[in-house]
CSV table of C-alpha atoms in Angstrom, one decimal:
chain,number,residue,atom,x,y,z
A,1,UNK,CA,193.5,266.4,190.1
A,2,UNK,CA,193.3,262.6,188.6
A,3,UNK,CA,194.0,262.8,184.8
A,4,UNK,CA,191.1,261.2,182.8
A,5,UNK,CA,191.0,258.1,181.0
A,6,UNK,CA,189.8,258.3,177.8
A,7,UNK,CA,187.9,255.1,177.1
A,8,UNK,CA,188.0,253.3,173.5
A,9,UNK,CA,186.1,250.8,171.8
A,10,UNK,CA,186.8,248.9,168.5
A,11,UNK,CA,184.4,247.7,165.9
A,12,UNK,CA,185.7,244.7,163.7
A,13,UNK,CA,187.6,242.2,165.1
A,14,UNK,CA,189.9,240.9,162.0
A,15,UNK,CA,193.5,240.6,161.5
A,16,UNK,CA,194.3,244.4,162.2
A,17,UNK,CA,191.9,245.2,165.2
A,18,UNK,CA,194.9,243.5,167.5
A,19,UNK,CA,197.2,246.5,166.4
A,20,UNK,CA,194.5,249.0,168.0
A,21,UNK,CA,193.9,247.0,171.0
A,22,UNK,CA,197.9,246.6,172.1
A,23,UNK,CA,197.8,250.3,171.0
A,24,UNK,CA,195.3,251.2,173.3
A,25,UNK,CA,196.2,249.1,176.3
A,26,UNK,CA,200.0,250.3,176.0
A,27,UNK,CA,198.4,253.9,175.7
A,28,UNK,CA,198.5,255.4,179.4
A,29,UNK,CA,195.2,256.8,180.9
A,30,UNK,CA,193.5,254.5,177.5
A,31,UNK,CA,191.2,251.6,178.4
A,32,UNK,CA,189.2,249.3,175.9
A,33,UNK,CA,185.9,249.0,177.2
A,34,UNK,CA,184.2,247.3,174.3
A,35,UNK,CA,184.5,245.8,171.1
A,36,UNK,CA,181.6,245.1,168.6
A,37,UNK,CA,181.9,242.6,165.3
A,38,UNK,CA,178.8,240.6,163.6
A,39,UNK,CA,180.6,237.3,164.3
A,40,UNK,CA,179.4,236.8,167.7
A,41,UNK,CA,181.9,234.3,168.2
A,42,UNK,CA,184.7,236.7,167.1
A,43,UNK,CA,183.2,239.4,169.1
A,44,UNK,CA,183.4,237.6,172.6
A,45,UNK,CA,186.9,235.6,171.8
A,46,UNK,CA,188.4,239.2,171.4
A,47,UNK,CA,186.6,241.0,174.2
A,48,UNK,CA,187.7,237.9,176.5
A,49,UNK,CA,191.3,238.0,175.7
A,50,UNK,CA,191.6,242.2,176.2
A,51,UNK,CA,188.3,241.8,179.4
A,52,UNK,CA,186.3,244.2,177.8
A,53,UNK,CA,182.8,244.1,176.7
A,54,UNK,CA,181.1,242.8,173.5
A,55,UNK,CA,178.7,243.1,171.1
A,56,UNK,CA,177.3,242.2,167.6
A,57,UNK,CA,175.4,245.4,166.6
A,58,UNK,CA,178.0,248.4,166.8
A,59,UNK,CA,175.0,251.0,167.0
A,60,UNK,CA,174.1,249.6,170.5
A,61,UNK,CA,177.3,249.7,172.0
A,62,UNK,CA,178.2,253.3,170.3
A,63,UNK,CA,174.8,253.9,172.5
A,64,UNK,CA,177.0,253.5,175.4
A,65,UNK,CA,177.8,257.5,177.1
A,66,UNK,CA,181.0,256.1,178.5
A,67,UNK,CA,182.9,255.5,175.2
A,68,UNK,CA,185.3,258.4,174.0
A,69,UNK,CA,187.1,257.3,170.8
A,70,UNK,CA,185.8,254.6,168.7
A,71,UNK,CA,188.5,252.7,166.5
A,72,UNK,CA,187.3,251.5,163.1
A,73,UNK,CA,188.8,248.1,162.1
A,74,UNK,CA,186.2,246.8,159.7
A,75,UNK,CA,186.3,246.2,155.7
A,76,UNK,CA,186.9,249.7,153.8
A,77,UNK,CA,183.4,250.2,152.8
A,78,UNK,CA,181.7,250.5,155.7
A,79,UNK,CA,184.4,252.8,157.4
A,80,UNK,CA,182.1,256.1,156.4
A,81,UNK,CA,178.8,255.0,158.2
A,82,UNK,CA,180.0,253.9,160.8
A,83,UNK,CA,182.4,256.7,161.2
A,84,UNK,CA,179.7,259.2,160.8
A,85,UNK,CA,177.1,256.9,163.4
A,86,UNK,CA,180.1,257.2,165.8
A,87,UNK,CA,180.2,261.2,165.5
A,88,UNK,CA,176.7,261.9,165.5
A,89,UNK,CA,176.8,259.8,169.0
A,90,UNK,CA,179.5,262.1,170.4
A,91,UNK,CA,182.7,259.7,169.7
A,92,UNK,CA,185.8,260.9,168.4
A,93,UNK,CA,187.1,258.5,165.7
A,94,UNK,CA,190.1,256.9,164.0
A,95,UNK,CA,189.9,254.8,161.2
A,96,UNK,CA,191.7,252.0,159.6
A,97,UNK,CA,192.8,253.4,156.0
A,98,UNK,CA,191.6,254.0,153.3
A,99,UNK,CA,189.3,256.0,155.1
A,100,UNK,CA,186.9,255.5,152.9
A,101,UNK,CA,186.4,254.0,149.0
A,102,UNK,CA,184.9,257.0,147.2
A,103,UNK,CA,185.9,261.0,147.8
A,104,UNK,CA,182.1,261.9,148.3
A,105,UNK,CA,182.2,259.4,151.5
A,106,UNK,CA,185.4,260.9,152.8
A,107,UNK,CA,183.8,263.9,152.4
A,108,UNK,CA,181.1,263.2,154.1
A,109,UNK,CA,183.2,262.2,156.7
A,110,UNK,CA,185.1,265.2,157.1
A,111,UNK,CA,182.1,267.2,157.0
A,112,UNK,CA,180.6,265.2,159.6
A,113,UNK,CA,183.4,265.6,161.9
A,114,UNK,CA,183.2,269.6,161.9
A,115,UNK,CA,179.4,268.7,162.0
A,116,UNK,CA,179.7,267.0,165.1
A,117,UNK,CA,182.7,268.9,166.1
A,118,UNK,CA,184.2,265.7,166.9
A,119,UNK,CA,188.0,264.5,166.1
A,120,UNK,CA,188.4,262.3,163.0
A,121,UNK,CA,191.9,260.5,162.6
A,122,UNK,CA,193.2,258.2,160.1
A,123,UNK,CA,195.7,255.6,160.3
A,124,UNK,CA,198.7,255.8,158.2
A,125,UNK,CA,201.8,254.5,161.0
A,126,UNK,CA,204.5,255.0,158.7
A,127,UNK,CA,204.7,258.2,159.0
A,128,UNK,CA,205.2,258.0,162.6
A,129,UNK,CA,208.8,256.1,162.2
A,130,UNK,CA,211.6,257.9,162.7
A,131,UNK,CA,213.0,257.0,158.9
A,132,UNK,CA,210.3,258.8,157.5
A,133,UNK,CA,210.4,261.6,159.8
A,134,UNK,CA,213.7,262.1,159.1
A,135,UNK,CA,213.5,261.8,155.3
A,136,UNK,CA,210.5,264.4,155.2
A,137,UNK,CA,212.7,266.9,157.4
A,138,UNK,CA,215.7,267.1,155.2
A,139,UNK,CA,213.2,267.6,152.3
A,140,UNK,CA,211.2,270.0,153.5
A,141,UNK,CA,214.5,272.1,154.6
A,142,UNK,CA,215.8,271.3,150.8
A,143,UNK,CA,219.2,268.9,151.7
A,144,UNK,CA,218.3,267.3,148.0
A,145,UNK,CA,217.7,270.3,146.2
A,146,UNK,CA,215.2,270.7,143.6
A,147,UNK,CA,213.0,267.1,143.4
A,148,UNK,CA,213.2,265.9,140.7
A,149,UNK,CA,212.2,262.0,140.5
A,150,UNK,CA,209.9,260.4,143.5
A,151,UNK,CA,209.2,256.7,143.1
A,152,UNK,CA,207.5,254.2,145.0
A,153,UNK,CA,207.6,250.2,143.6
A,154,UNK,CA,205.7,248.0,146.1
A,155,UNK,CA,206.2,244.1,145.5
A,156,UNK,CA,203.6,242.3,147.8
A,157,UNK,CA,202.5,238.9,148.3
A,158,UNK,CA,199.0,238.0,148.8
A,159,UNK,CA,197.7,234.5,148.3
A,160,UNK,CA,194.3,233.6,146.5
A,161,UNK,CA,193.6,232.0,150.0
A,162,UNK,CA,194.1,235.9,151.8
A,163,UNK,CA,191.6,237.0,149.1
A,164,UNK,CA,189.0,233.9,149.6
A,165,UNK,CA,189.7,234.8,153.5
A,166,UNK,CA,186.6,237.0,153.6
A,167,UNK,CA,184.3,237.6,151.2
A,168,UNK,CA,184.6,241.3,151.0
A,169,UNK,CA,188.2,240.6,149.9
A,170,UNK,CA,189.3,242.0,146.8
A,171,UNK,CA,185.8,243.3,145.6
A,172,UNK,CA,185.4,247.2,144.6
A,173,UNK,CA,182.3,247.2,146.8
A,174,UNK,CA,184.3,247.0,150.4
A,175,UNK,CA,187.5,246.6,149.6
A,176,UNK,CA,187.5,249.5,147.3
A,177,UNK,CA,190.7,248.3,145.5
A,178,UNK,CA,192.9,246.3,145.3
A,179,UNK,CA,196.9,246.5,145.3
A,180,UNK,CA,197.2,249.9,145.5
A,181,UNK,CA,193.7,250.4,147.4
A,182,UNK,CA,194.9,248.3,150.3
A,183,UNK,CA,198.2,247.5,150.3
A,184,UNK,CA,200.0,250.3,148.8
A,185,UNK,CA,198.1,253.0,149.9
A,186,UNK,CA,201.0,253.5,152.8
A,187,UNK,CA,203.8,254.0,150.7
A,188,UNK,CA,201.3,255.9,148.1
A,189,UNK,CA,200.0,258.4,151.4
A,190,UNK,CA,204.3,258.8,152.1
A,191,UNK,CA,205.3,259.8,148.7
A,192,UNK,CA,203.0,262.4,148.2
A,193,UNK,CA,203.5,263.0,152.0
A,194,UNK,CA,207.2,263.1,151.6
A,195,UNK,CA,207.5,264.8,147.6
A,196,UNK,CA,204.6,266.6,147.4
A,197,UNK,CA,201.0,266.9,146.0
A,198,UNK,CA,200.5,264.7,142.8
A,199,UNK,CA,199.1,266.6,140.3
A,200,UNK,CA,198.3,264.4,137.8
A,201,UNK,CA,199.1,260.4,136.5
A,202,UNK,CA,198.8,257.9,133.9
A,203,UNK,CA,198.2,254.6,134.9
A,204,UNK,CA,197.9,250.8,133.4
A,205,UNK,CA,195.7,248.7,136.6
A,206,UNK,CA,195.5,244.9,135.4
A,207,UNK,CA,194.4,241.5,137.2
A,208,UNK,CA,196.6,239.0,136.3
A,209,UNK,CA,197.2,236.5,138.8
A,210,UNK,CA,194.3,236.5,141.1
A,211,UNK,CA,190.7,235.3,140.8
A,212,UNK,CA,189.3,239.0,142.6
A,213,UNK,CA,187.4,242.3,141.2
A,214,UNK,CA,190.1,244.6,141.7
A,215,UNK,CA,193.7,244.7,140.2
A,216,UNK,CA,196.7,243.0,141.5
A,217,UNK,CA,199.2,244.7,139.5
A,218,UNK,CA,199.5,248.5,138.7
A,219,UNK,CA,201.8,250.7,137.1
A,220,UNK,CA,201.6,254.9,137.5
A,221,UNK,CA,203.2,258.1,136.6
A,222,UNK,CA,203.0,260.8,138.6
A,223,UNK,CA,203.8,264.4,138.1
A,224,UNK,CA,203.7,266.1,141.1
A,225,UNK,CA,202.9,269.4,141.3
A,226,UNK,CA,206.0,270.8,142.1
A,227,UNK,CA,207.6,270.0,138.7
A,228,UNK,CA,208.8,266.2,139.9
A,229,UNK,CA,207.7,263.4,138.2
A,230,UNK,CA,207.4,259.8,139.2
A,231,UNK,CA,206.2,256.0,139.4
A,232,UNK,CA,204.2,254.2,141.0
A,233,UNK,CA,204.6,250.3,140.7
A,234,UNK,CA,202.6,248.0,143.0
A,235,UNK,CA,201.3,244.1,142.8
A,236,UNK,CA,200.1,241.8,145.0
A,237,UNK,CA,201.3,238.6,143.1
A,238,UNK,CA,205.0,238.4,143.1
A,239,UNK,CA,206.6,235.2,144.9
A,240,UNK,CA,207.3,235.9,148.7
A,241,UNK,CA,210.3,237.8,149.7
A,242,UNK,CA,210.2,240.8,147.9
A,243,UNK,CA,209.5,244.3,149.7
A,244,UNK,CA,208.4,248.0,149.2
A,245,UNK,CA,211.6,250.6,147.5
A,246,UNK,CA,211.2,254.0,147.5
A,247,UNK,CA,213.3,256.6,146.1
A,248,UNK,CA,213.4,260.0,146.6
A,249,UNK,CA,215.9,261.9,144.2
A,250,UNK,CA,217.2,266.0,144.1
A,251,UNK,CA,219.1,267.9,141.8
A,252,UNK,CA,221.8,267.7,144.6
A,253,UNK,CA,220.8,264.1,146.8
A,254,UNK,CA,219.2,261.2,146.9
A,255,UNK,CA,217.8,258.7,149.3
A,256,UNK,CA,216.8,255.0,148.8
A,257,UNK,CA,214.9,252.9,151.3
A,258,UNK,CA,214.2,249.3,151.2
A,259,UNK,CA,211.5,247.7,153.2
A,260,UNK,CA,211.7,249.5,156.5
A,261,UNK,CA,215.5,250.7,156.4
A,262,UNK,CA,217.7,253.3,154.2
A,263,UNK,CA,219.9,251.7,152.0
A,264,UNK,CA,221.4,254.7,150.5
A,265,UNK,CA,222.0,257.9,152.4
A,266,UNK,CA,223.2,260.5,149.7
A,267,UNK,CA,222.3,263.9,151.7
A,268,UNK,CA,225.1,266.6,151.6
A,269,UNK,CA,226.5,267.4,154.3
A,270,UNK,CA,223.8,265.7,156.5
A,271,UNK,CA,224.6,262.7,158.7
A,272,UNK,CA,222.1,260.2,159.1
A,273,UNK,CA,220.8,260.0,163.0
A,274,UNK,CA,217.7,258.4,163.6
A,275,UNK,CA,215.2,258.1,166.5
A,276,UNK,CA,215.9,254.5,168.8
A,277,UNK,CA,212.8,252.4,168.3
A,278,UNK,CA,211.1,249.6,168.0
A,279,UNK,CA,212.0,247.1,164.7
A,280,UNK,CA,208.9,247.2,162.5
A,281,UNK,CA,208.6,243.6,160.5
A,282,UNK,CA,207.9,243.8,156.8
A,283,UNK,CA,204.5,243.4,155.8
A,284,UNK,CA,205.3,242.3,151.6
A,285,UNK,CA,204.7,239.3,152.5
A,286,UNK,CA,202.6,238.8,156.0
A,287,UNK,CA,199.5,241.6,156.9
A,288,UNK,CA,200.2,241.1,160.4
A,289,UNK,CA,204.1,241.4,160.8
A,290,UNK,CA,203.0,245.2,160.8
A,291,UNK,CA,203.2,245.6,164.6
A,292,UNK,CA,201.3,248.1,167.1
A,293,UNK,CA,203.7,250.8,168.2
A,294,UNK,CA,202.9,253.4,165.0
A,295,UNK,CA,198.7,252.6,166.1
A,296,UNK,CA,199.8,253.6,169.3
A,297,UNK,CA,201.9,256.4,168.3
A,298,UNK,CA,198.2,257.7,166.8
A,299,UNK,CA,196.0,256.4,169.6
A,300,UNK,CA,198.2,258.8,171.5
A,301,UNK,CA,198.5,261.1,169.2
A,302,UNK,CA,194.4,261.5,169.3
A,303,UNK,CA,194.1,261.7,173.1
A,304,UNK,CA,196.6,264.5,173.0
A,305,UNK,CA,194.5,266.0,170.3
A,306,UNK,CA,191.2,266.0,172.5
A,307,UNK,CA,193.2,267.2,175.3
A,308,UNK,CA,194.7,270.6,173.8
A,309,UNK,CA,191.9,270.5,171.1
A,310,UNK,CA,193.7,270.4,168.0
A,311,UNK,CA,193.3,268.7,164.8
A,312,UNK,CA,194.9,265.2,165.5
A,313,UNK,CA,198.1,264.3,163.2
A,314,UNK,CA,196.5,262.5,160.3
A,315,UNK,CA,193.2,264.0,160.3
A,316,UNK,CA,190.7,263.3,157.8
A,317,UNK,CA,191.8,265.9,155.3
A,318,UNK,CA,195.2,264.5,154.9
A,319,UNK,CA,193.8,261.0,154.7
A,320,UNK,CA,191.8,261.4,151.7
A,321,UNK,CA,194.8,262.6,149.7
A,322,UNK,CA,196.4,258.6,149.5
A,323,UNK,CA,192.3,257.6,148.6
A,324,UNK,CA,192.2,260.4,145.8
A,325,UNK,CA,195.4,259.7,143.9
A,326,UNK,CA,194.4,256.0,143.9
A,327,UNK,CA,191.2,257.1,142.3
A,328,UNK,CA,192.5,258.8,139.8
A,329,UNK,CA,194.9,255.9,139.4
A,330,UNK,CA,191.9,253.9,138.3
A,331,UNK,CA,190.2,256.1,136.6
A,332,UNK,CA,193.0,256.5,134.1
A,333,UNK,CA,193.5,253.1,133.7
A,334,UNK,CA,190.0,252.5,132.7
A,335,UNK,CA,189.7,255.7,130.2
A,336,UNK,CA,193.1,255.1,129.2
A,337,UNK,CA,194.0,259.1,129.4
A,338,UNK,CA,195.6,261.0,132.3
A,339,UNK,CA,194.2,262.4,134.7
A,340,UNK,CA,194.3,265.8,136.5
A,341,UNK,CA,193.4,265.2,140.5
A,342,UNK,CA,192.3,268.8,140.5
A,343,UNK,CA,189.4,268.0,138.1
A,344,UNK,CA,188.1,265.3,140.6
């Protein structure tokens, strides 16, 4: 019996919509059929380069029966409605992250996905490489002991000319955030991924370098709930060349990582073995040094998902968990008081 193909189509053609495309066209028994953005121009330069269709209004071509899994590219605002229009039309869905910009839209989107009993998957690649992996095995099984200290300091560069790129850039209404909102969120979704649920934080958010809404430099402290504390540091105005550090410390180990490798291994009694794979280029300083292989690592992981029908890696539960600490990240800040996430 011939396996099926499952058949995708993207909405939003910007600078990360490539990573889904390569994913899907190095996915086997994955085709891109269509692609929609409101740039016609945009639109049809994509779909020519990857032969697939195109179109301007994303309802008409989520109209289409043939389309399985719809991939949401587009600014962070308008992830939920067209997540939801996608599921009430039978797609299955991954989206870009943050999934969404509010908790009662990511809500709404997990509630639409049970709804429509349709798959709902968020992307968050990092936790697909095999350094993470391994890191959140040997803590999970304890090789650090008690946690104690989880920190995560993110030193990105973003130009006032990446913010002026688009006019949804940098403004709470679609991009929902700023450092933290878009760029940290990955390391933010691995720490609490990695450490454990964040129960509460205390944060400063500021905009001082950047003519934008949203803050370009933040500082956090976390207590997670298992009795670790923590900070967050993250900014997108730093000179070029700096990278993301996180630390991950037990009563009995620690490990350090810098950018994408581990720079200090201090696991008893554990040696460090890692997966072969693919270099992953630093994204400090360049949005689209990220690569495709973790998108296709998902993309997969979703057809698989459909296939034994089971809730796909990162499904929209586990995606909101980055989105709501960041929330209460600026909503500290701006009532200058900690907050408990549980109260959200």
């Amino acid at each position: 019996m011939k396996e099926k193909v499952f058949n995708f189509a993207i909405i939003g053609c910007g600078v990360i919509a490539p990573n889904h495309a390569e994913g899907i066209v190095n996915t086997p028994n994955a085709r891109l059929v269509a692609v929609a953005d409101i740039v016609e121009e945009k639109a049809k330069s994509f779909a020519q380069k990857y032969n697939c269709d195109w179109y301007v209004d994303y309802k008409e071509m989520l109209d289409r029966p043939d389309i399985d899994i719809v991939n949401i590219c587009t600014p962070s605002g308008l992830h939920p409605e067209m997540a939801i229009e996608a599921m009430k039309r039978g797609k299955h869905v991954i989206t870009e992250k943050p999934m969404a910009i509010t908790l009662e839209q990511a809500d709404a989107m997990i509630s639409a996905s049970k709804e429509y009993n349709r798959k709902l998957a968020c992307i968050f690649q990092r936790r697909t490489q095999s350094v993470f992996k391994k890191i959140k095995e040997v803590i999970s099984q304890g090789a650090i002991g008690r946690l104690i200290l989880g920190d995560a300091y993110m030193k990105y560069f973003r130009s006032q000319a990446y913010y002026d790129s688009g006019d949804w850039r940098g403004t709470w209404a679609l991009d929902g955030g700023g450092a933290l909102m878009n760029q940290g969120i990955h390391c933010i979704d691995l720490m609490q991924w990695i450490m454990g649920e964040v129960g509460s934080v205390f944060a400063y958010t500021r905009t001082l370098a950047r003519k934008i809404e949203v803050e370009d430099t933040a500082v956090a402290v976390l207590e997670y709930k298992n009795g670790a504390i923590g900070v967050i540091e993250g900014t997108t105005s730093v000179v070029p060349g700096f990278d993301h550090r996180l630390e991950f410390h037990g009563v009995d180990g620690s490990i350090l990582v810098d950018g994408e490798r581990i720079a200090r291994w201090e696991v008893p009694g554990v040696e460090l073995k890692l997966e072969p794979e693919v270099t992953v280029g630093s994204t400090a300083s360049d949005p689209r040094a990220v690569g495709y292989r973790g998108h296709m690592l998902l993309i997969q992981d979703m057809i698989d998902a459909i296939k034994n029908n089971r809730d796909p890696l990162i499904p929209g539960e586990e995606g909101k968990k980055a989105l709501k600490i960041i929330l209460a990240i600026y909503k500290s800040s701006k009532e200058r008081r900690e907050v408990y996430l549980d109260t959200m």
